[in-house]
Amino acid sequence: MKEECEKAGKQCGACGERETCPAGETFAPAHKLSQVRHLVAVMSGKGGVGKSSVSALLATTLSRQGCRVGILDADITGPSIPKLFGIKERVDGSEFGVYIPKSPKLGIYVMSANLFLEREDDPVIWRGPIISNVIRQFWTDVAWGKLDYLIVDLPPGTGDAPLTVMQSLPLDGVIIVSSPQDLAVMVVRKAIRMAAEMKVPILGLVENMTYVTCGKCGQKIFAFGEPQGEKVAAETGVPLLATLPVDPELSRLGDAGQIEDYTPTGLEELASTLEERLKSSSKTARLLFQQ
């Protein structure tokens, strides 16, 4: 059966029957009270490129466009999503599952390891197998309800946590976050190759911190070097979804837990673009590099 699907151009990572197909991958079952239409991960090869901020901005943009959205914070040892949204409420549970808090303005559901800690700056000192099990439980034991998008904010790199998500959760695709520096681009290519090898559709690339706008003359200043998003997109076949600036206002609102008050530039067409990419993801599930 799997061979027949591959001949027809269908990939397990983009198939609606992947959870029940005996020939496909085996994924962890969702909670019985979860109805998630699209499960999308946001990843990067290295830290410091603003991946969590991009995850939050994706969520707020989709929510403003009428989508029901949740964020699964899979960065267990370095969670930042609750801080960005100003969520301090702890999770609650019953025999029916774990119920999670929502962001104060847009009602975005958030699940994060920080919501279990007594203090938000308490460290999570766990080994890889425990982290992997917790990530699975965030999917299997949490009652997400009816969502259009569940965004999975991955930790940087290509280690245990990203591997667990790609093997255990039925992802519809991943969005790669990069920045203009040569070092960041080099490491981000590793994330692109990982997703390709895991046969997870790559929905697109977001180049973050591309420029700073001068407050006096409005000129764009490329503080981290010339933009490389279009170049990377051309070389890898991954479409460039957005180019985002460095904005002190975003940092201020994020630190204050008010990221829902920020309206990003460059993500206006995100919902329609993602829907289009998700429909055609079976054609782009495997990216083959020529060089």
PDB file of C-alpha atoms in Angstrom:
ATOM      1  CA  MET A   1       0.000   0.000   0.000  1.00  0.00           C
ATOM      2  CA  LYS A   2       2.794   2.391   0.878  1.00  0.00           C
ATOM      3  CA  GLU A   3       4.502   1.726  -2.452  1.00  0.00           C
ATOM      4  CA  GLU A   4       1.251   2.479  -4.281  1.00  0.00           C
ATOM      5  CA  CYS A   5       0.890   5.787  -2.422  1.00  0.00           C
ATOM      6  CA  GLU A   6       4.456   6.791  -3.258  1.00  0.00           C
ATOM      7  CA  LYS A   7       3.901   6.017  -6.921  1.00  0.00           C
ATOM      8  CA  ALA A   8       0.837   8.266  -6.825  1.00  0.00           C
ATOM      9  CA  GLY A   9       2.928  11.072  -5.337  1.00  0.00           C
ATOM     10  CA  LYS A  10       1.357  10.880  -1.861  1.00  0.00           C
ATOM     11  CA  GLN A  11       3.515  11.176   1.262  1.00  0.00           C
ATOM     12  CA  CYS A  12       2.641   9.940   4.755  1.00  0.00           C
ATOM     13  CA  GLY A  13       3.438  13.323   6.249  1.00  0.00           C
ATOM     14  CA  ALA A  14       0.699  15.012   4.233  1.00  0.00           C
ATOM     15  CA  CYS A  15      -1.939  12.265   4.192  1.00  0.00           C
ATOM     16  CA  GLY A  16      -5.222  12.603   6.055  1.00  0.00           C
ATOM     17  CA  GLU A  17      -5.316   8.827   6.636  1.00  0.00           C
ATOM     18  CA  ARG A  18      -1.808   8.553   8.071  1.00  0.00           C
ATOM     19  CA  GLU A  19      -2.980   7.752  11.623  1.00  0.00           C
ATOM     20  CA  THR A  20      -5.023   4.734  10.524  1.00  0.00           C
ATOM     21  CA  CYS A  21      -3.051   3.467   7.525  1.00  0.00           C
ATOM     22  CA  PRO A  22      -1.406   0.123   8.404  1.00  0.00           C
ATOM     23  CA  ALA A  23       1.434   0.841   5.968  1.00  0.00           C
ATOM     24  CA  GLY A  24       2.145   4.385   7.119  1.00  0.00           C
ATOM     25  CA  GLU A  25       4.022   5.808  10.071  1.00  0.00           C
ATOM     26  CA  THR A  26       2.685   5.225  13.577  1.00  0.00           C
ATOM     27  CA  PHE A  27       1.841   8.441  15.387  1.00  0.00           C
ATOM     28  CA  ALA A  28       0.778   9.091  18.959  1.00  0.00           C
ATOM     29  CA  PRO A  29      -3.026   9.431  19.125  1.00  0.00           C
ATOM     30  CA  ALA A  30      -4.504  12.822  19.880  1.00  0.00           C
ATOM     31  CA  HIS A  31      -6.674  13.331  22.944  1.00  0.00           C
ATOM     32  CA  LYS A  32     -10.266  12.287  22.339  1.00  0.00           C
ATOM     33  CA  LEU A  33     -11.428  15.883  22.890  1.00  0.00           C
ATOM     34  CA  SER A  34      -8.932  17.305  20.374  1.00  0.00           C
ATOM     35  CA  GLN A  35      -9.913  18.125  16.811  1.00  0.00           C
ATOM     36  CA  VAL A  36      -6.874  19.742  15.215  1.00  0.00           C
ATOM     37  CA  ARG A  37      -7.219  20.570  11.537  1.00  0.00           C
ATOM     38  CA  HIS A  38      -3.576  21.544  10.847  1.00  0.00           C
ATOM     39  CA  LEU A  39      -0.530  20.645  12.949  1.00  0.00           C
ATOM     40  CA  VAL A  40       2.443  22.833  11.989  1.00  0.00           C
ATOM     41  CA  ALA A  41       5.897  22.926  13.617  1.00  0.00           C
ATOM     42  CA  VAL A  42       8.211  25.932  13.666  1.00  0.00           C
ATOM     43  CA  MET A  43      11.899  25.025  13.790  1.00  0.00           C
ATOM     44  CA  SER A  44      15.388  26.377  13.244  1.00  0.00           C
ATOM     45  CA  GLY A  45      18.835  24.868  13.151  1.00  0.00           C
ATOM     46  CA  LYS A  46      20.208  27.167  15.860  1.00  0.00           C
ATOM     47  CA  GLY A  47      19.059  29.360  18.687  1.00  0.00           C
ATOM     48  CA  GLY A  48      18.885  33.120  18.668  1.00  0.00           C
ATOM     49  CA  VAL A  49      16.969  33.565  15.419  1.00  0.00           C
ATOM     50  CA  GLY A  50      13.679  34.484  17.106  1.00  0.00           C
ATOM     51  CA  LYS A  51      11.862  31.206  16.486  1.00  0.00           C
ATOM     52  CA  SER A  52       9.528  31.512  19.490  1.00  0.00           C
ATOM     53  CA  SER A  53       8.683  35.096  18.545  1.00  0.00           C
ATOM     54  CA  VAL A  54       7.867  33.954  15.020  1.00  0.00           C
ATOM     55  CA  SER A  55       5.705  31.136  16.430  1.00  0.00           C
ATOM     56  CA  ALA A  56       3.813  33.659  18.550  1.00  0.00           C
ATOM     57  CA  LEU A  57       3.392  36.063  15.616  1.00  0.00           C
ATOM     58  CA  LEU A  58       2.139  33.247  13.385  1.00  0.00           C
ATOM     59  CA  ALA A  59      -0.415  32.388  16.062  1.00  0.00           C
ATOM     60  CA  THR A  60      -1.632  35.958  16.578  1.00  0.00           C
ATOM     61  CA  THR A  61      -1.836  36.623  12.834  1.00  0.00           C
ATOM     62  CA  LEU A  62      -3.863  33.468  12.183  1.00  0.00           C
ATOM     63  CA  SER A  63      -6.107  34.235  15.162  1.00  0.00           C
ATOM     64  CA  ARG A  64      -6.841  37.761  13.904  1.00  0.00           C
ATOM     65  CA  GLN A  65      -7.822  36.237  10.564  1.00  0.00           C
ATOM     66  CA  GLY A  66     -10.522  34.162  12.218  1.00  0.00           C
ATOM     67  CA  CYS A  67      -8.652  30.910  12.890  1.00  0.00           C
ATOM     68  CA  ARG A  68      -8.813  28.975  16.152  1.00  0.00           C
ATOM     69  CA  VAL A  69      -5.205  28.565  17.245  1.00  0.00           C
ATOM     70  CA  GLY A  70      -3.131  26.833  19.901  1.00  0.00           C
ATOM     71  CA  ILE A  71       0.607  26.694  20.637  1.00  0.00           C
ATOM     72  CA  LEU A  72       2.355  23.580  21.926  1.00  0.00           C
ATOM     73  CA  ASP A  73       5.617  24.789  23.456  1.00  0.00           C
ATOM     74  CA  ALA A  74       7.976  21.862  22.813  1.00  0.00           C
ATOM     75  CA  ASP A  75      11.011  23.819  24.018  1.00  0.00           C
ATOM     76  CA  ILE A  76      10.789  22.090  27.393  1.00  0.00           C
ATOM     77  CA  THR A  77      14.029  23.377  28.921  1.00  0.00           C
ATOM     78  CA  GLY A  78      13.819  26.892  27.488  1.00  0.00           C
ATOM     79  CA  PRO A  79      10.118  27.759  27.233  1.00  0.00           C
ATOM     80  CA  SER A  80       9.232  31.356  26.406  1.00  0.00           C
ATOM     81  CA  ILE A  81       5.710  31.242  24.956  1.00  0.00           C
ATOM     82  CA  PRO A  82       3.835  31.869  28.271  1.00  0.00           C
ATOM     83  CA  LYS A  83       6.065  34.884  28.960  1.00  0.00           C
ATOM     84  CA  LEU A  84       5.370  36.394  25.524  1.00  0.00           C
ATOM     85  CA  PHE A  85       1.617  36.119  26.075  1.00  0.00           C
ATOM     86  CA  GLY A  86       1.643  37.112  29.742  1.00  0.00           C
ATOM     87  CA  ILE A  87       0.116  33.785  30.807  1.00  0.00           C
ATOM     88  CA  LYS A  88       0.718  32.889  34.451  1.00  0.00           C
ATOM     89  CA  GLU A  89      -2.314  30.682  34.996  1.00  0.00           C
ATOM     90  CA  ARG A  90      -1.443  27.066  35.728  1.00  0.00           C
ATOM     91  CA  VAL A  91      -2.865  24.100  33.835  1.00  0.00           C
ATOM     92  CA  ASP A  92      -5.771  22.153  35.268  1.00  0.00           C
ATOM     93  CA  GLY A  93      -6.682  18.512  34.855  1.00  0.00           C
ATOM     94  CA  SER A  94      -9.365  15.955  35.501  1.00  0.00           C
ATOM     95  CA  GLU A  95     -10.098  12.354  34.580  1.00  0.00           C
ATOM     96  CA  PHE A  96     -10.999  13.624  31.104  1.00  0.00           C
ATOM     97  CA  GLY A  97      -7.595  15.169  30.386  1.00  0.00           C
ATOM     98  CA  VAL A  98      -5.522  18.303  30.828  1.00  0.00           C
ATOM     99  CA  TYR A  99      -7.215  21.644  30.274  1.00  0.00           C
ATOM    100  CA  ILE A 100      -5.028  24.583  29.379  1.00  0.00           C
ATOM    101  CA  PRO A 101      -5.147  28.384  29.691  1.00  0.00           C
ATOM    102  CA  LYS A 102      -5.821  30.834  26.894  1.00  0.00           C
ATOM    103  CA  SER A 103      -4.100  34.095  26.039  1.00  0.00           C
ATOM    104  CA  PRO A 104      -5.948  37.119  27.467  1.00  0.00           C
ATOM    105  CA  LYS A 105      -6.949  38.913  24.248  1.00  0.00           C
ATOM    106  CA  LEU A 106      -7.095  36.530  21.288  1.00  0.00           C
ATOM    107  CA  GLY A 107      -7.896  33.352  23.180  1.00  0.00           C
ATOM    108  CA  ILE A 108      -4.914  31.355  21.891  1.00  0.00           C
ATOM    109  CA  TYR A 109      -4.499  28.084  23.800  1.00  0.00           C
ATOM    110  CA  VAL A 110      -0.995  27.573  25.220  1.00  0.00           C
ATOM    111  CA  MET A 111       0.623  24.466  26.696  1.00  0.00           C
ATOM    112  CA  SER A 112       4.123  24.806  28.116  1.00  0.00           C
ATOM    113  CA  ALA A 113       6.347  23.237  30.745  1.00  0.00           C
ATOM    114  CA  ASN A 114       6.577  26.648  32.451  1.00  0.00           C
ATOM    115  CA  LEU A 115       2.882  26.417  33.332  1.00  0.00           C
ATOM    116  CA  PHE A 116       3.735  23.593  35.755  1.00  0.00           C
ATOM    117  CA  LEU A 117       6.543  25.401  37.585  1.00  0.00           C
ATOM    118  CA  GLU A 118       6.187  27.235  40.886  1.00  0.00           C
ATOM    119  CA  ARG A 119       8.368  30.077  39.560  1.00  0.00           C
ATOM    120  CA  GLU A 120       8.827  30.909  35.887  1.00  0.00           C
ATOM    121  CA  ASP A 121      12.623  31.009  36.233  1.00  0.00           C
ATOM    122  CA  ASP A 122      12.883  27.539  37.810  1.00  0.00           C
ATOM    123  CA  PRO A 123      15.077  25.316  35.599  1.00  0.00           C
ATOM    124  CA  VAL A 124      13.804  22.124  34.007  1.00  0.00           C
ATOM    125  CA  ILE A 125      16.675  19.659  34.467  1.00  0.00           C
ATOM    126  CA  TRP A 126      15.533  16.575  32.587  1.00  0.00           C
ATOM    127  CA  ARG A 127      17.232  14.055  30.340  1.00  0.00           C
ATOM    128  CA  GLY A 128      16.186  13.465  26.751  1.00  0.00           C
ATOM    129  CA  PRO A 129      13.803  10.494  27.279  1.00  0.00           C
ATOM    130  CA  ILE A 130      11.769  12.400  29.880  1.00  0.00           C
ATOM    131  CA  ILE A 131      11.575  15.454  27.615  1.00  0.00           C
ATOM    132  CA  SER A 132      10.403  13.268  24.739  1.00  0.00           C
ATOM    133  CA  ASN A 133       7.681  11.685  26.896  1.00  0.00           C
ATOM    134  CA  VAL A 134       6.433  15.085  28.075  1.00  0.00           C
ATOM    135  CA  ILE A 135       6.195  16.348  24.490  1.00  0.00           C
ATOM    136  CA  ARG A 136       4.115  13.303  23.557  1.00  0.00           C
ATOM    137  CA  GLN A 137       1.853  13.905  26.553  1.00  0.00           C
ATOM    138  CA  PHE A 138       1.314  17.507  25.476  1.00  0.00           C
ATOM    139  CA  TRP A 139      -0.316  15.944  22.394  1.00  0.00           C
ATOM    140  CA  THR A 140      -1.989  12.824  23.793  1.00  0.00           C
ATOM    141  CA  ASP A 141      -3.186  14.030  27.217  1.00  0.00           C
ATOM    142  CA  VAL A 142      -4.156  17.635  26.500  1.00  0.00           C
ATOM    143  CA  ALA A 143      -7.737  18.454  25.484  1.00  0.00           C
ATOM    144  CA  TRP A 144      -6.974  21.012  22.750  1.00  0.00           C
ATOM    145  CA  GLY A 145     -10.571  21.180  21.589  1.00  0.00           C
ATOM    146  CA  LYS A 146     -11.427  22.240  18.056  1.00  0.00           C
ATOM    147  CA  LEU A 147      -8.540  24.104  16.419  1.00  0.00           C
ATOM    148  CA  ASP A 148      -7.741  25.238  12.901  1.00  0.00           C
ATOM    149  CA  TYR A 149      -4.011  25.390  13.697  1.00  0.00           C
ATOM    150  CA  LEU A 150      -1.871  23.937  16.438  1.00  0.00           C
ATOM    151  CA  ILE A 151       1.603  25.455  16.192  1.00  0.00           C
ATOM    152  CA  VAL A 152       4.459  23.450  17.717  1.00  0.00           C
ATOM    153  CA  ASP A 153       7.311  25.688  18.864  1.00  0.00           C
ATOM    154  CA  LEU A 154      10.398  23.457  18.656  1.00  0.00           C
ATOM    155  CA  PRO A 155      13.701  23.987  20.452  1.00  0.00           C
ATOM    156  CA  PRO A 156      16.697  24.787  18.234  1.00  0.00           C
ATOM    157  CA  GLY A 157      18.788  22.064  16.661  1.00  0.00           C
ATOM    158  CA  THR A 158      18.099  18.591  15.340  1.00  0.00           C
ATOM    159  CA  GLY A 159      18.191  16.602  18.585  1.00  0.00           C
ATOM    160  CA  ASP A 160      15.755  14.622  20.744  1.00  0.00           C
ATOM    161  CA  ALA A 161      12.852  17.068  20.900  1.00  0.00           C
ATOM    162  CA  PRO A 162      12.529  17.855  17.160  1.00  0.00           C
ATOM    163  CA  LEU A 163      13.025  14.163  16.384  1.00  0.00           C
ATOM    164  CA  THR A 164      10.280  13.195  18.853  1.00  0.00           C
ATOM    165  CA  VAL A 165       7.852  15.680  17.320  1.00  0.00           C
ATOM    166  CA  MET A 166       8.554  14.533  13.757  1.00  0.00           C
ATOM    167  CA  GLN A 167       8.262  10.842  14.648  1.00  0.00           C
ATOM    168  CA  SER A 168       5.385  10.979  17.142  1.00  0.00           C
ATOM    169  CA  LEU A 169       3.105  13.820  16.036  1.00  0.00           C
ATOM    170  CA  PRO A 170       1.208  13.764  12.711  1.00  0.00           C
ATOM    171  CA  LEU A 171       2.684  17.004  11.387  1.00  0.00           C
ATOM    172  CA  ASP A 172       1.211  18.602   8.290  1.00  0.00           C
ATOM    173  CA  GLY A 173       4.474  20.446   7.771  1.00  0.00           C
ATOM    174  CA  VAL A 174       7.213  22.622   9.235  1.00  0.00           C
ATOM    175  CA  ILE A 175       8.133  26.267   8.867  1.00  0.00           C
ATOM    176  CA  ILE A 176      11.850  27.037   9.020  1.00  0.00           C
ATOM    177  CA  VAL A 177      13.082  30.234  10.712  1.00  0.00           C
ATOM    178  CA  SER A 178      16.427  31.755   9.728  1.00  0.00           C
ATOM    179  CA  SER A 179      18.322  35.035   9.977  1.00  0.00           C
ATOM    180  CA  PRO A 180      20.738  36.707   7.524  1.00  0.00           C
ATOM    181  CA  GLN A 181      24.061  35.642   9.085  1.00  0.00           C
ATOM    182  CA  ASP A 182      26.062  33.056   7.132  1.00  0.00           C
ATOM    183  CA  LEU A 183      26.432  30.954  10.298  1.00  0.00           C
ATOM    184  CA  ALA A 184      22.674  30.914  10.896  1.00  0.00           C
ATOM    185  CA  VAL A 185      21.962  30.033   7.259  1.00  0.00           C
ATOM    186  CA  MET A 186      24.488  27.176   7.353  1.00  0.00           C
ATOM    187  CA  VAL A 187      22.912  25.655  10.466  1.00  0.00           C
ATOM    188  CA  VAL A 188      19.361  26.241   9.228  1.00  0.00           C
ATOM    189  CA  ARG A 189      20.201  24.108   6.200  1.00  0.00           C
ATOM    190  CA  LYS A 190      20.660  21.239   8.664  1.00  0.00           C
ATOM    191  CA  ALA A 191      17.075  21.721   9.855  1.00  0.00           C
ATOM    192  CA  ILE A 192      15.849  21.752   6.251  1.00  0.00           C
ATOM    193  CA  ARG A 193      17.716  18.534   5.524  1.00  0.00           C
ATOM    194  CA  MET A 194      16.400  16.923   8.706  1.00  0.00           C
ATOM    195  CA  ALA A 195      12.794  17.653   7.764  1.00  0.00           C
ATOM    196  CA  ALA A 196      13.440  16.305   4.270  1.00  0.00           C
ATOM    197  CA  GLU A 197      15.009  13.103   5.586  1.00  0.00           C
ATOM    198  CA  MET A 198      12.101  12.641   8.007  1.00  0.00           C
ATOM    199  CA  LYS A 199       9.699  13.093   5.057  1.00  0.00           C
ATOM    200  CA  VAL A 200       7.920  15.991   6.751  1.00  0.00           C
ATOM    201  CA  PRO A 201       6.607  18.589   4.270  1.00  0.00           C
ATOM    202  CA  ILE A 202       8.472  21.898   4.445  1.00  0.00           C
ATOM    203  CA  LEU A 203       5.910  24.667   4.113  1.00  0.00           C
ATOM    204  CA  GLY A 204       8.281  27.586   3.833  1.00  0.00           C
ATOM    205  CA  LEU A 205      11.037  29.770   5.218  1.00  0.00           C
ATOM    206  CA  VAL A 206      10.730  32.890   7.378  1.00  0.00           C
ATOM    207  CA  GLU A 207      13.795  35.149   7.445  1.00  0.00           C
ATOM    208  CA  ASN A 208      13.750  36.986  10.756  1.00  0.00           C
ATOM    209  CA  MET A 209      15.720  40.050  11.953  1.00  0.00           C
ATOM    210  CA  THR A 210      16.468  40.933   8.342  1.00  0.00           C
ATOM    211  CA  TYR A 211      16.737  44.696   8.779  1.00  0.00           C
ATOM    212  CA  VAL A 212      16.235  47.619  11.138  1.00  0.00           C
ATOM    213  CA  THR A 213      14.267  50.669  10.018  1.00  0.00           C
ATOM    214  CA  CYS A 214      15.860  54.010  10.883  1.00  0.00           C
ATOM    215  CA  GLY A 215      13.461  56.024  13.045  1.00  0.00           C
ATOM    216  CA  LYS A 216      14.495  59.317  11.430  1.00  0.00           C
ATOM    217  CA  CYS A 217      14.838  58.668   7.706  1.00  0.00           C
ATOM    218  CA  GLY A 218      13.021  55.331   7.297  1.00  0.00           C
ATOM    219  CA  GLN A 219      16.003  53.688   5.603  1.00  0.00           C
ATOM    220  CA  LYS A 220      16.465  49.943   6.021  1.00  0.00           C
ATOM    221  CA  ILE A 221      19.707  49.049   7.789  1.00  0.00           C
ATOM    222  CA  PHE A 222      20.962  45.476   7.337  1.00  0.00           C
ATOM    223  CA  ALA A 223      22.573  45.075  10.748  1.00  0.00           C
ATOM    224  CA  PHE A 224      23.297  41.351  10.316  1.00  0.00           C
ATOM    225  CA  GLY A 225      24.351  41.424   6.682  1.00  0.00           C
ATOM    226  CA  GLU A 226      22.495  41.363   3.400  1.00  0.00           C
ATOM    227  CA  PRO A 227      19.231  39.344   3.327  1.00  0.00           C
ATOM    228  CA  GLN A 228      19.697  35.743   2.262  1.00  0.00           C
ATOM    229  CA  GLY A 229      16.118  34.483   2.339  1.00  0.00           C
ATOM    230  CA  GLU A 230      15.569  34.585  -1.418  1.00  0.00           C
ATOM    231  CA  LYS A 231      18.959  32.973  -2.053  1.00  0.00           C
ATOM    232  CA  VAL A 232      18.275  30.125   0.386  1.00  0.00           C
ATOM    233  CA  ALA A 233      14.812  29.656  -1.080  1.00  0.00           C
ATOM    234  CA  ALA A 234      16.205  29.426  -4.599  1.00  0.00           C
ATOM    235  CA  GLU A 235      18.949  26.974  -3.611  1.00  0.00           C
ATOM    236  CA  THR A 236      16.794  24.654  -1.496  1.00  0.00           C
ATOM    237  CA  GLY A 237      13.408  24.891  -3.171  1.00  0.00           C
ATOM    238  CA  VAL A 238      11.819  26.055   0.090  1.00  0.00           C
ATOM    239  CA  PRO A 239       9.488  29.008  -0.599  1.00  0.00           C
ATOM    240  CA  LEU A 240      10.141  32.247   1.279  1.00  0.00           C
ATOM    241  CA  LEU A 241       6.990  32.978   3.302  1.00  0.00           C
ATOM    242  CA  ALA A 242       8.006  36.250   4.951  1.00  0.00           C
ATOM    243  CA  THR A 243      10.866  38.628   5.718  1.00  0.00           C
ATOM    244  CA  LEU A 244      10.601  40.189   9.175  1.00  0.00           C
ATOM    245  CA  PRO A 245      12.521  43.144  10.654  1.00  0.00           C
ATOM    246  CA  VAL A 246      14.167  43.768  13.985  1.00  0.00           C
ATOM    247  CA  ASP A 247      11.619  45.878  15.844  1.00  0.00           C
ATOM    248  CA  PRO A 248      12.246  47.275  19.355  1.00  0.00           C
ATOM    249  CA  GLU A 249       8.477  47.513  19.828  1.00  0.00           C
ATOM    250  CA  LEU A 250       8.172  43.743  19.442  1.00  0.00           C
ATOM    251  CA  SER A 251      10.854  43.248  22.110  1.00  0.00           C
ATOM    252  CA  ARG A 252       9.117  45.686  24.444  1.00  0.00           C
ATOM    253  CA  LEU A 253       5.703  44.062  24.088  1.00  0.00           C
ATOM    254  CA  GLY A 254       7.148  40.562  24.344  1.00  0.00           C
ATOM    255  CA  ASP A 255       8.963  41.404  27.577  1.00  0.00           C
ATOM    256  CA  ALA A 256       5.731  42.864  28.934  1.00  0.00           C
ATOM    257  CA  GLY A 257       3.725  39.745  28.001  1.00  0.00           C
ATOM    258  CA  GLN A 258       1.681  41.758  25.498  1.00  0.00           C
ATOM    259  CA  ILE A 259       2.729  40.284  22.166  1.00  0.00           C
ATOM    260  CA  GLU A 260      -0.952  40.135  21.174  1.00  0.00           C
ATOM    261  CA  ASP A 261      -0.836  43.938  20.882  1.00  0.00           C
ATOM    262  CA  TYR A 262       1.835  43.763  18.163  1.00  0.00           C
ATOM    263  CA  THR A 263       0.794  43.724  14.506  1.00  0.00           C
ATOM    264  CA  PRO A 264       3.639  42.310  12.388  1.00  0.00           C
ATOM    265  CA  THR A 265       4.476  43.531   8.915  1.00  0.00           C
ATOM    266  CA  GLY A 266       4.927  40.895   6.243  1.00  0.00           C
ATOM    267  CA  LEU A 267       2.504  38.240   7.504  1.00  0.00           C
ATOM    268  CA  GLU A 268      -0.742  39.679   6.138  1.00  0.00           C
ATOM    269  CA  GLU A 269      -1.286  36.887   3.588  1.00  0.00           C
ATOM    270  CA  LEU A 270      -0.110  34.143   5.900  1.00  0.00           C
ATOM    271  CA  ALA A 271      -3.399  32.233   6.330  1.00  0.00           C
ATOM    272  CA  SER A 272      -4.149  31.923   2.624  1.00  0.00           C
ATOM    273  CA  THR A 273      -0.509  31.116   1.843  1.00  0.00           C
ATOM    274  CA  LEU A 274      -0.384  28.367   4.459  1.00  0.00           C
ATOM    275  CA  GLU A 275      -3.635  26.846   3.230  1.00  0.00           C
ATOM    276  CA  GLU A 276      -2.241  26.770  -0.290  1.00  0.00           C
ATOM    277  CA  ARG A 277       1.050  25.273   0.854  1.00  0.00           C
ATOM    278  CA  LEU A 278      -0.715  22.647   2.966  1.00  0.00           C
ATOM    279  CA  LYS A 279      -2.823  21.557   0.006  1.00  0.00           C
ATOM    280  CA  SER A 280       0.258  21.061  -2.143  1.00  0.00           C
ATOM    281  CA  SER A 281       2.544  19.764   0.614  1.00  0.00           C
ATOM    282  CA  SER A 282       2.482  16.207  -0.737  1.00  0.00           C
ATOM    283  CA  LYS A 283       4.442  17.482  -3.726  1.00  0.00           C
ATOM    284  CA  THR A 284       7.126  19.098  -1.569  1.00  0.00           C
ATOM    285  CA  ALA A 285       7.463  16.557   1.222  1.00  0.00           C
ATOM    286  CA  ARG A 286      10.826  15.414  -0.095  1.00  0.00           C
ATOM    287  CA  LEU A 287      13.358  18.111  -0.913  1.00  0.00           C
ATOM    288  CA  LEU A 288      16.385  16.837  -2.795  1.00  0.00           C
ATOM    289  CA  PHE A 289      19.505  18.989  -2.755  1.00  0.00           C
ATOM    290  CA  GLN A 290      21.483  19.128  -5.943  1.00  0.00           C
ATOM    291  CA  GLN A 291      24.737  20.368  -4.408  1.00  0.00           C
TER     292      GLN A 291
END
